[in-house]
mmCIF file of C-alpha atoms and ligand atoms in Angstrom:
data_model
loop_
_atom_site.group_PDB
_atom_site.id
_atom_site.type_symbol
_atom_site.label_atom_id
_atom_site.label_comp_id
_atom_site.label_asym_id
_atom_site.label_seq_id
_atom_site.Cartn_x
_atom_site.Cartn_y
_atom_site.Cartn_z
ATOM 1 C CA MET T 12 217.826 215.608 -40.675
ATOM 2 C CA ILE T 13 221.005 214.101 -41.088
ATOM 3 C CA GLU T 14 219.774 212.301 -44.224
ATOM 4 C CA THR T 15 219.509 215.589 -46.116
ATOM 5 C CA MET T 16 223.694 216.162 -45.029
ATOM 6 C CA ILE T 17 224.375 213.254 -47.488
ATOM 7 C CA PRO T 18 225.081 214.686 -50.717
ATOM 8 C CA ASP T 19 223.487 213.856 -53.737
ATOM 9 C CA VAL T 20 225.635 213.725 -56.824
ATOM 10 C CA GLY T 21 222.874 215.626 -58.608
ATOM 11 C CA ASP T 22 223.388 218.717 -56.229
ATOM 12 C CA VAL T 23 226.971 218.845 -56.091
ATOM 13 C CA ALA T 24 227.044 222.570 -55.981
ATOM 14 C CA ARG T 25 224.769 222.889 -53.112
ATOM 15 C CA TRP T 26 226.823 220.464 -51.159
ATOM 16 C CA ILE T 27 230.030 222.133 -51.944
ATOM 17 C CA ASP T 28 229.021 225.309 -50.183
ATOM 18 C CA GLU T 29 227.611 223.101 -47.360
ATOM 19 C CA ALA T 30 230.648 221.606 -46.474
ATOM 20 C CA ARG T 31 232.415 224.835 -46.940
ATOM 21 C CA HIS T 32 230.574 225.954 -43.397
ATOM 22 C CA LEU T 33 230.341 222.589 -41.537
ATOM 23 C CA ASP T 34 231.491 222.815 -37.775
ATOM 24 C CA ARG T 35 232.743 220.198 -35.477
ATOM 25 C CA ARG T 36 229.067 219.071 -34.685
ATOM 26 C CA ALA T 37 228.095 218.895 -38.292
ATOM 27 C CA VAL T 38 231.210 216.473 -39.036
ATOM 28 C CA LEU T 39 230.446 214.479 -35.916
ATOM 29 C CA ASP T 40 226.930 214.002 -37.348
ATOM 30 C CA LEU T 41 228.387 212.588 -40.664
ATOM 31 C CA LEU T 42 230.830 210.606 -38.909
ATOM 32 C CA ALA T 43 227.811 208.524 -37.463
ATOM 33 C CA LEU T 44 225.702 208.536 -40.653
ATOM 34 C CA PRO T 45 224.720 204.965 -41.842
ATOM 35 C CA ARG T 46 227.965 203.279 -43.451
ATOM 36 C CA ALA T 47 226.889 202.141 -46.639
ATOM 37 C CA ALA T 48 224.658 205.316 -47.602
ATOM 38 C CA LEU T 49 228.220 207.135 -46.414
ATOM 39 C CA PHE T 50 230.388 205.558 -48.728
ATOM 40 C CA ALA T 51 228.434 205.439 -51.394
ATOM 41 C CA ALA T 52 227.920 209.194 -51.123
ATOM 42 C CA ALA T 53 231.774 209.649 -50.755
ATOM 43 C CA ASP T 54 232.328 207.382 -53.737
ATOM 44 C CA SER T 55 229.572 209.673 -56.237
ATOM 45 C CA LEU T 56 231.585 212.666 -54.755
ATOM 46 C CA ARG T 57 234.763 211.387 -55.843
ATOM 47 C CA ARG T 58 233.661 210.294 -59.339
ATOM 48 C CA ALA T 59 231.795 213.834 -59.352
ATOM 49 C CA ARG T 60 234.719 216.289 -58.421
ATOM 50 C CA MET T 61 237.986 213.967 -59.426
ATOM 51 C CA GLY T 62 236.608 211.539 -61.894
ATOM 52 C CA ASP T 63 237.196 207.713 -62.363
ATOM 53 C CA ASP T 64 240.954 207.743 -63.142
ATOM 54 C CA VAL T 65 243.440 206.798 -60.333
ATOM 55 C CA PHE T 66 246.609 208.919 -60.096
ATOM 56 C CA LEU T 67 249.657 207.191 -59.506
ATOM 57 C CA ARG T 68 252.404 208.688 -57.227
ATOM 58 C CA GLY T 69 255.398 206.282 -57.206
ATOM 59 C CA ILE T 70 257.068 206.633 -53.566
ATOM 60 C CA VAL T 71 260.645 206.232 -53.322
ATOM 61 C CA GLU T 72 261.595 205.607 -49.127
ATOM 62 C CA PHE T 73 265.325 207.379 -50.107
ATOM 63 C CA SER T 74 266.800 207.524 -46.212
ATOM 64 C CA ASN T 75 265.591 206.017 -43.136
ATOM 65 C CA ILE T 76 268.187 208.343 -41.426
ATOM 66 C CA CYS T 77 265.956 210.253 -38.772
ATOM 67 C CA THR T 78 267.030 212.387 -35.614
ATOM 68 C CA ASN T 79 263.605 212.610 -34.068
ATOM 69 C CA ASP T 80 262.065 210.261 -31.993
ATOM 70 C CA CYS T 81 258.225 210.655 -32.723
ATOM 71 C CA LEU T 82 256.508 208.056 -30.308
ATOM 72 C CA TYR T 83 254.487 206.008 -32.976
ATOM 73 C CA CYS T 84 257.156 205.650 -35.932
ATOM 74 C CA GLY T 85 259.233 202.297 -36.063
ATOM 75 C CA ILE T 86 262.327 204.459 -37.714
ATOM 76 C CA ARG T 87 262.530 206.978 -34.964
ATOM 77 C CA ARG T 88 266.019 207.791 -33.728
ATOM 78 C CA SER T 89 266.374 205.235 -30.731
ATOM 79 C CA ALA T 90 264.450 202.438 -32.587
ATOM 80 C CA GLU T 91 266.633 199.446 -32.519
ATOM 81 C CA PRO T 92 267.982 197.679 -34.096
ATOM 82 C CA THR T 93 267.326 199.336 -37.667
ATOM 83 C CA ARG T 94 270.193 199.087 -40.309
ATOM 84 C CA ARG T 95 269.931 202.954 -41.583
ATOM 85 C CA TYR T 96 270.101 203.445 -45.301
ATOM 86 C CA ARG T 97 270.778 206.620 -47.633
ATOM 87 C CA MET T 98 269.871 205.687 -51.124
ATOM 88 C CA GLU T 99 272.583 207.340 -53.654
ATOM 89 C CA LEU T 100 271.612 209.984 -56.227
ATOM 90 C CA ASP T 101 272.281 207.349 -59.563
ATOM 91 C CA GLU T 102 270.380 204.848 -57.684
ATOM 92 C CA ILE T 103 267.409 207.130 -57.095
ATOM 93 C CA LEU T 104 267.598 208.287 -60.979
ATOM 94 C CA ASP T 105 267.599 204.642 -62.166
ATOM 95 C CA VAL T 106 264.113 204.265 -60.650
ATOM 96 C CA ALA T 107 262.639 207.819 -61.337
ATOM 97 C CA GLY T 108 264.004 206.776 -64.939
ATOM 98 C CA ARG T 109 262.026 203.386 -65.216
ATOM 99 C CA MET T 110 258.757 205.217 -63.700
ATOM 100 C CA ALA T 111 257.528 206.629 -67.186
ATOM 101 C CA ARG T 112 257.130 202.970 -67.984
ATOM 102 C CA TRP T 113 255.112 202.088 -65.080
ATOM 103 C CA GLN T 114 252.868 204.794 -65.963
ATOM 104 C CA GLN T 115 253.976 206.864 -63.111
ATOM 105 C CA LYS T 116 254.430 210.665 -63.405
ATOM 106 C CA THR T 117 254.939 211.540 -60.428
ATOM 107 C CA ILE T 118 258.050 210.637 -58.198
ATOM 108 C CA VAL T 119 257.442 211.338 -54.088
ATOM 109 C CA LEU T 120 260.744 211.217 -52.241
ATOM 110 C CA GLN T 121 260.387 210.584 -48.420
ATOM 111 C CA SER T 122 262.704 210.015 -45.733
ATOM 112 C CA GLY T 123 263.336 210.619 -42.241
ATOM 113 C CA GLU T 124 263.911 214.215 -40.732
ATOM 114 C CA LEU T 125 267.474 214.811 -40.703
ATOM 115 C CA ALA T 126 268.538 218.724 -40.098
ATOM 116 C CA SER T 127 271.771 219.061 -42.024
ATOM 117 C CA ALA T 128 272.827 221.525 -44.596
ATOM 118 C CA ALA T 129 274.731 218.601 -46.543
ATOM 119 C CA GLU T 130 271.643 216.545 -46.673
ATOM 120 C CA ASP T 131 269.665 219.819 -47.461
ATOM 121 C CA ARG T 132 272.308 220.272 -50.572
ATOM 122 C CA ARG T 133 272.153 216.497 -51.654
ATOM 123 C CA ILE T 134 268.252 216.393 -51.677
ATOM 124 C CA GLY T 135 268.261 219.908 -53.988
ATOM 125 C CA GLU T 136 270.656 218.419 -56.278
ATOM 126 C CA ILE T 137 268.441 214.859 -56.666
ATOM 127 C CA VAL T 138 265.546 217.218 -57.228
ATOM 128 C CA ARG T 139 267.211 219.202 -60.088
ATOM 129 C CA ARG T 140 268.739 215.763 -61.669
ATOM 130 C CA ILE T 141 265.094 214.146 -61.778
ATOM 131 C CA LYS T 142 263.955 217.154 -63.418
ATOM 132 C CA GLU T 143 266.812 217.478 -66.115
ATOM 133 C CA THR T 144 266.218 213.326 -66.837
ATOM 134 C CA THR T 145 262.774 213.074 -66.979
ATOM 135 C CA ASP T 146 259.303 214.581 -66.911
ATOM 136 C CA LEU T 147 258.162 213.675 -63.319
ATOM 137 C CA ALA T 148 256.604 216.020 -61.182
ATOM 138 C CA VAL T 149 258.180 215.808 -58.407
ATOM 139 C CA THR T 150 257.040 215.741 -54.281
ATOM 140 C CA LEU T 151 259.161 215.684 -51.393
ATOM 141 C CA SER T 152 258.485 214.396 -48.040
ATOM 142 C CA ALA T 153 261.305 215.250 -45.376
ATOM 143 C CA GLY T 154 259.912 216.504 -42.423
ATOM 144 C CA ASN T 155 259.970 220.369 -41.044
ATOM 145 C CA ARG T 156 262.537 222.511 -42.717
ATOM 146 C CA PRO T 157 262.922 226.602 -42.834
ATOM 147 C CA ARG T 158 261.345 228.308 -45.086
ATOM 148 C CA SER T 159 264.639 228.832 -46.861
ATOM 149 C CA VAL T 160 265.449 225.266 -47.654
ATOM 150 C CA TYR T 161 261.734 224.897 -49.184
ATOM 151 C CA ALA T 162 262.564 227.415 -51.353
ATOM 152 C CA GLN T 163 265.543 226.041 -52.189
ATOM 153 C CA TRP T 164 263.969 222.951 -53.149
ATOM 154 C CA ARG T 165 261.446 225.216 -54.822
ATOM 155 C CA ASP T 166 263.927 226.469 -56.922
ATOM 156 C CA CYS T 167 265.721 223.122 -57.884
ATOM 157 C CA GLY T 168 262.268 222.220 -59.501
ATOM 158 C CA MET T 169 260.125 220.581 -56.398
ATOM 159 C CA ASP T 170 256.454 220.673 -57.424
ATOM 160 C CA ARG T 171 254.782 219.435 -54.202
ATOM 161 C CA TYR T 172 255.839 218.363 -50.543
ATOM 162 C CA LEU T 173 253.986 216.399 -48.114
ATOM 163 C CA LEU T 174 254.124 217.029 -44.302
ATOM 164 C CA ARG T 175 251.057 215.638 -42.159
ATOM 165 C CA PHE T 176 250.065 217.202 -39.250
ATOM 166 C CA GLU T 177 249.114 214.238 -37.496
ATOM 167 C CA THR T 178 246.668 215.329 -35.142
ATOM 168 C CA SER T 179 244.975 218.578 -34.594
ATOM 169 C CA ASP T 180 245.195 218.395 -30.986
ATOM 170 C CA PRO T 181 248.312 220.555 -29.572
ATOM 171 C CA LYS T 182 248.811 218.666 -26.641
ATOM 172 C CA LEU T 183 248.494 215.301 -27.986
ATOM 173 C CA PHE T 184 250.593 216.293 -31.000
ATOM 174 C CA ARG T 185 253.295 217.173 -28.348
ATOM 175 C CA TYR T 186 253.221 214.083 -26.464
ATOM 176 C CA LEU T 187 253.686 211.933 -29.921
ATOM 177 C CA HIS T 188 256.248 214.259 -30.985
ATOM 178 C CA PRO T 189 258.810 215.077 -28.245
ATOM 179 C CA ASP T 190 261.161 217.026 -31.019
ATOM 180 C CA CYS T 191 258.275 219.290 -32.102
ATOM 181 C CA THR T 192 255.041 221.271 -31.548
ATOM 182 C CA LEU T 193 251.967 221.654 -33.941
ATOM 183 C CA GLU T 194 252.616 225.498 -34.113
ATOM 184 C CA GLU T 195 256.251 224.526 -36.144
ATOM 185 C CA ARG T 196 254.075 221.931 -38.217
ATOM 186 C CA LEU T 197 251.546 224.333 -39.218
ATOM 187 C CA ARG T 198 254.174 226.945 -39.730
ATOM 188 C CA CYS T 199 256.018 224.813 -42.156
ATOM 189 C CA LEU T 200 252.742 224.059 -44.060
ATOM 190 C CA HIS T 201 251.697 227.988 -44.057
ATOM 191 C CA ASP T 202 255.602 228.429 -45.659
ATOM 192 C CA LEU T 203 255.150 225.554 -48.679
ATOM 193 C CA ARG T 204 251.959 227.204 -49.620
ATOM 194 C CA SER T 205 253.513 230.611 -49.613
ATOM 195 C CA LEU T 206 256.205 229.326 -51.664
ATOM 196 C CA GLY T 207 253.732 228.243 -54.695
ATOM 197 C CA VAL T 208 254.378 224.588 -53.947
ATOM 198 C CA GLN T 209 251.347 222.133 -53.711
ATOM 199 C CA VAL T 210 250.769 221.462 -50.363
ATOM 200 C CA GLY T 211 249.726 217.762 -49.128
ATOM 201 C CA SER T 212 249.307 216.711 -45.571
ATOM 202 C CA GLY T 213 247.114 214.606 -43.175
ATOM 203 C CA PHE T 214 246.654 212.512 -40.091
ATOM 204 C CA MET T 215 246.816 209.203 -38.702
ATOM 205 C CA ILE T 216 243.346 207.554 -37.427
ATOM 206 C CA GLY T 217 243.104 206.478 -33.864
ATOM 207 C CA VAL T 218 246.309 207.442 -32.522
ATOM 208 C CA PRO T 219 245.848 206.593 -28.382
ATOM 209 C CA GLY T 220 244.218 209.158 -27.225
ATOM 210 C CA GLU T 221 242.271 210.528 -29.836
ATOM 211 C CA THR T 222 238.740 211.117 -29.215
ATOM 212 C CA LEU T 223 235.894 211.157 -31.978
ATOM 213 C CA GLY T 224 235.927 215.358 -31.607
ATOM 214 C CA ILE T 225 239.471 215.214 -32.190
ATOM 215 C CA LEU T 226 238.912 213.243 -35.456
ATOM 216 C CA ALA T 227 236.604 215.767 -36.504
ATOM 217 C CA ASP T 228 238.816 218.843 -36.058
ATOM 218 C CA ASN T 229 241.523 216.694 -37.989
ATOM 219 C CA ILE T 230 239.188 216.499 -40.957
ATOM 220 C CA LEU T 231 238.334 220.245 -40.726
ATOM 221 C CA LEU T 232 241.638 221.720 -40.234
ATOM 222 C CA CYS T 233 242.419 219.597 -43.497
ATOM 223 C CA ARG T 234 239.602 221.562 -45.031
ATOM 224 C CA ASP T 235 240.565 225.002 -43.437
ATOM 225 C CA LEU T 236 244.260 224.437 -44.527
ATOM 226 C CA ASP T 237 242.700 223.990 -48.093
ATOM 227 C CA LEU T 238 244.911 220.857 -49.348
ATOM 228 C CA ASP T 239 245.996 219.745 -52.575
ATOM 229 C CA MET T 240 246.393 216.294 -51.208
ATOM 230 C CA ILE T 241 244.989 214.604 -48.313
ATOM 231 C CA GLY T 242 246.825 211.448 -46.805
ATOM 232 C CA ILE T 243 245.238 209.833 -43.725
ATOM 233 C CA GLY T 244 245.776 205.959 -42.307
ATOM 234 C CA PRO T 245 245.331 204.279 -39.561
ATOM 235 C CA PHE T 246 247.560 204.117 -36.146
ATOM 236 C CA ILE T 247 249.248 200.519 -35.878
ATOM 237 C CA SER T 248 251.138 200.072 -32.911
ATOM 238 C CA HIS T 249 254.870 199.292 -33.541
ATOM 239 C CA PRO T 250 256.191 196.928 -31.462
ATOM 240 C CA GLY T 251 259.701 199.012 -31.386
ATOM 241 C CA THR T 252 258.279 202.005 -29.676
ATOM 242 C CA PRO T 253 257.142 203.442 -26.617
ATOM 243 C CA LEU T 254 253.521 202.930 -28.233
ATOM 244 C CA ALA T 255 254.016 199.171 -28.665
ATOM 245 C CA SER T 256 251.210 198.287 -26.042
ATOM 246 C CA GLN T 257 248.699 200.902 -27.284
ATOM 247 C CA ALA T 258 245.915 199.981 -28.964
ATOM 248 C CA ASN T 259 244.433 202.190 -31.980
ATOM 249 C CA ALA T 260 241.252 204.137 -30.827
ATOM 250 C CA TYR T 261 239.048 202.171 -33.109
ATOM 251 C CA ALA T 262 240.348 198.913 -32.398
ATOM 252 C CA GLU T 263 236.960 197.648 -31.327
ATOM 253 C CA ASP T 264 235.237 198.907 -34.837
ATOM 254 C CA THR T 265 238.091 198.836 -37.353
ATOM 255 C CA ALA T 266 235.141 199.823 -40.036
ATOM 256 C CA MET T 267 236.031 203.440 -38.738
ATOM 257 C CA TYR T 268 239.191 203.522 -40.585
ATOM 258 C CA PHE T 269 236.935 204.013 -43.771
ATOM 259 C CA VAL T 270 234.232 206.187 -42.368
ATOM 260 C CA ALA T 271 237.117 208.544 -41.629
ATOM 261 C CA MET T 272 237.842 208.236 -45.039
ATOM 262 C CA ALA T 273 234.500 208.848 -46.679
ATOM 263 C CA VAL T 274 233.752 211.625 -44.431
ATOM 264 C CA LEU T 275 236.921 213.372 -45.433
ATOM 265 C CA ARG T 276 236.056 213.727 -49.234
ATOM 266 C CA LEU T 277 232.714 214.607 -48.471
ATOM 267 C CA VAL T 278 234.268 217.732 -46.205
ATOM 268 C CA ASN T 279 237.208 217.858 -48.940
ATOM 269 C CA PRO T 280 235.371 217.167 -52.686
ATOM 270 C CA ASP T 281 238.234 218.835 -54.940
ATOM 271 C CA SER T 282 241.226 217.607 -53.058
ATOM 272 C CA HIS T 283 243.424 214.459 -53.979
ATOM 273 C CA ILE T 284 243.199 211.470 -51.651
ATOM 274 C CA PRO T 285 245.369 208.669 -51.494
ATOM 275 C CA ALA T 286 244.719 205.133 -50.697
ATOM 276 C CA THR T 287 247.603 204.886 -48.537
ATOM 277 C CA THR T 288 249.567 201.637 -48.035
ATOM 278 C CA ALA T 289 248.702 201.432 -43.931
ATOM 279 C CA PHE T 290 244.695 200.600 -45.044
ATOM 280 C CA ASP T 291 246.934 197.304 -46.825
ATOM 281 C CA ALA T 292 248.261 196.530 -43.431
ATOM 282 C CA ILE T 293 245.205 196.152 -41.619
ATOM 283 C CA LEU T 294 243.302 194.595 -44.387
ATOM 284 C CA PRO T 295 245.834 192.600 -46.692
ATOM 285 C CA HIS T 296 245.322 193.185 -50.107
ATOM 286 C CA GLU T 297 242.032 194.690 -49.940
ATOM 287 C CA GLY T 298 242.474 197.780 -47.964
ATOM 288 C CA ARG T 299 243.362 200.283 -49.951
ATOM 289 C CA ASP T 300 240.819 198.945 -52.909
ATOM 290 C CA LEU T 301 238.534 199.874 -50.372
ATOM 291 C CA CYS T 302 239.686 203.516 -50.097
ATOM 292 C CA LEU T 303 239.274 203.890 -53.668
ATOM 293 C CA GLN T 304 235.314 203.072 -53.243
ATOM 294 C CA ARG T 305 235.240 205.496 -50.197
ATOM 295 C CA GLY T 306 236.519 208.750 -51.373
ATOM 296 C CA ALA T 307 240.021 207.965 -52.524
ATOM 297 C CA ASN T 308 241.467 208.520 -56.121
ATOM 298 C CA VAL T 309 245.133 208.471 -55.917
ATOM 299 C CA PHE T 310 247.232 205.289 -55.347
ATOM 300 C CA MET T 311 250.680 205.546 -53.936
ATOM 301 C CA PRO T 312 252.786 201.912 -55.704
ATOM 302 C CA ASN T 313 256.018 201.702 -53.822
ATOM 303 C CA ASN T 314 259.006 202.064 -55.708
ATOM 304 C CA THR T 315 261.966 201.614 -53.347
ATOM 305 C CA PRO T 316 264.278 199.315 -53.884
ATOM 306 C CA GLY T 317 263.569 195.910 -52.465
ATOM 307 C CA ARG T 318 266.580 195.521 -50.191
ATOM 308 C CA TYR T 319 265.632 198.650 -48.751
ATOM 309 C CA ARG T 320 262.152 197.824 -47.754
ATOM 310 C CA ARG T 321 262.317 195.988 -44.469
ATOM 311 C CA ASP T 322 264.343 198.877 -43.242
ATOM 312 C CA TYR T 323 261.595 201.350 -43.519
ATOM 313 C CA GLN T 324 258.449 199.680 -41.365
ATOM 314 C CA LEU T 325 257.102 202.769 -40.016
ATOM 315 C CA TYR T 326 254.420 200.320 -38.624
ATOM 316 C CA PRO T 327 254.407 196.485 -38.735
ATOM 317 C CA ASN T 328 252.876 194.470 -41.295
ATOM 318 C CA LYS T 329 253.718 197.286 -44.080
ATOM 319 C CA PRO T 330 252.642 195.088 -47.344
ATOM 320 C CA CYS T 331 255.066 194.619 -50.468
ATOM 321 C CA VAL T 332 258.408 194.147 -48.643
ATOM 322 C CA ASP T 333 258.977 191.258 -50.462
ATOM 323 C CA GLU T 334 258.304 192.920 -53.698
ATOM 324 C CA ASP T 335 260.051 195.154 -56.288
ATOM 325 C CA GLY T 336 258.969 198.229 -57.712
ATOM 326 C CA LEU T 337 258.054 196.497 -60.879
ATOM 327 C CA GLN T 338 255.851 193.997 -59.068
ATOM 328 C CA CYS T 339 254.137 196.899 -57.379
ATOM 329 C CA SER T 340 253.548 198.609 -60.468
ATOM 330 C CA GLN T 341 252.022 195.408 -62.178
ATOM 331 C CA CYS T 342 249.652 194.834 -58.893
ATOM 332 C CA VAL T 343 248.900 198.323 -58.698
ATOM 333 C CA ALA T 344 247.394 198.498 -62.258
ATOM 334 C CA ALA T 345 245.623 195.182 -62.118
ATOM 335 C CA ARG T 346 243.731 196.068 -59.088
ATOM 336 C CA ILE T 347 242.783 199.745 -60.473
ATOM 337 C CA TRP T 348 241.642 197.879 -63.380
ATOM 338 C CA ALA T 349 239.303 195.198 -61.242
ATOM 339 C CA LEU T 350 237.663 198.158 -60.038
ATOM 340 C CA GLY T 351 236.460 199.431 -63.672
ATOM 341 C CA ARG T 352 239.014 202.136 -62.971
ATOM 342 C CA MET T 353 241.301 203.736 -64.990
ATOM 343 C CA ILE T 354 245.356 205.070 -64.289
ATOM 344 C CA GLY T 355 245.187 208.871 -64.683
ATOM 345 C CA ASP T 356 247.343 210.359 -67.798
ATOM 346 C CA GLY T 357 249.096 213.041 -66.999
ATOM 347 C CA PRO T 358 250.930 214.616 -63.817
ATOM 348 C CA GLY T 359 247.327 214.855 -61.901
ATOM 349 C CA HIS T 360 248.320 218.320 -60.478
ATOM 350 C CA SER T 361 246.378 219.914 -58.182
ATOM 351 C CA HIS T 362 242.776 221.106 -58.753
ATOM 352 C CA LYS T 363 242.898 224.270 -57.125
ATOM 353 C CA THR T 364 243.862 227.579 -57.140
ATOM 354 C CA HIS T 365 245.357 229.175 -54.124
ATOM 355 C CA ASP T 366 245.378 233.029 -53.642
ATOM 356 C CA LEU T 367 249.017 233.483 -52.620
HETATM 357 N N1 5AD F 1361 250.988 204.176 -37.628
HETATM 358 C C1 5AD F 1361 250.345 204.465 -39.063
HETATM 359 N N2 5AD F 1361 251.199 205.351 -39.578
HETATM 360 C C2 5AD F 1361 252.637 205.635 -38.952
HETATM 361 N N3 5AD F 1361 252.902 206.420 -39.694
HETATM 362 C C3 5AD F 1361 254.252 206.776 -38.903
HETATM 363 N N4 5AD F 1361 253.973 205.675 -38.194
HETATM 364 C C4 5AD F 1361 252.992 205.225 -38.212
HETATM 365 C C5 5AD F 1361 252.395 204.258 -37.407
HETATM 366 N N5 5AD F 1361 252.914 203.435 -36.309
HETATM 367 C C6 5AD F 1361 252.640 207.402 -40.861
HETATM 368 C C7 5AD F 1361 252.443 208.997 -40.297
HETATM 369 C C8 5AD F 1361 253.741 209.818 -41.384
HETATM 370 C C9 5AD F 1361 253.860 208.749 -42.364
HETATM 371 C C10 5AD F 1361 255.041 209.236 -43.104
HETATM 372 O O1 5AD F 1361 253.649 207.452 -42.059
HETATM 373 O O2 5AD F 1361 251.565 209.737 -40.440
HETATM 374 O O3 5AD F 1361 253.537 211.048 -41.688
HETATM 375 FE FE1 FES F 1362 253.188 195.961 -53.947
HETATM 376 FE FE2 FES F 1362 250.711 195.080 -54.311
HETATM 377 S S1 FES F 1362 250.894 196.938 -54.268
HETATM 378 S S2 FES F 1362 252.776 194.230 -54.458
#
């Protein structure tokens, strides 16, 4: 009976055991559950396993220079016209220095992917200086790199790394990423884990060509990778990309984005799951709040200085392009409090222990 698969908070231990053994068929059943019950179950499980605190990870989009040409992305190599920028060390340290006052204990440094030894060294230096001058946990998100570069960054103090696998289907992955294979992406995630770095990954919901079976596999791959953090968000077609005319696979039923979020929580009871920005692009002022009520427990306020924000639009209608870090931090706090939740104290490290 499908109903028996809706976890009951009173029986969390049994559900956790069951979640470990779900197969594709079972996840497809979860994706078809009545939505109100599904959302309530995800919210209960989130509360039982992660608590009511919402952890903040302040994101700084420090460079939009990218040598890859991913078909969906607004800062892809061939996207024109894009003013390319790269924030200087002092400017990044300035933002990092303000974050404690905004109750943010983690800085997420994100950029396009640039295979350059000089840039690798520069990123290492940025991490090292942030660790020297603040108490922040540092997450990097700068794409595929050799293990030796990840090791260098870890030695500079990097705590975590974010690298979405985007889709678990190897053919679809290859089509979307002319510069990379799924195998290489998974190799990066494996290298990071083996270095003792906390690993975040995830996928886009509804890329053109995605089926429900692929969505179920995406959710299962997150579980099988035993991820510390899982970021997912709806695919939004960008007019300056080859996918400009392609609709989201769930365009006719946009509640599916939240169904994916809720099932993700059910299958991954102990992972940090952010309410990602793309949800606010499809449902302004509301999307991320709904995520927090349907499985998510992390919010990623945008700390990129205002003057760069228009140049980091991976997809259109990205929120907060006219705001700055202070405005986003105040807005985010108000949104969390309005839900009756609190901002998490402490770094919000992974709850997991991994056998390395
Ligand atoms: N729509 C939705 N998400 C996108 N991303 C990139 N381009 C798009 C888009 N057009 C997501 C990818 C990437 C993350 C940083 O942003 O999943 O990993
Ligand atoms: Fe940026 Fe609300 S989160 S203004």
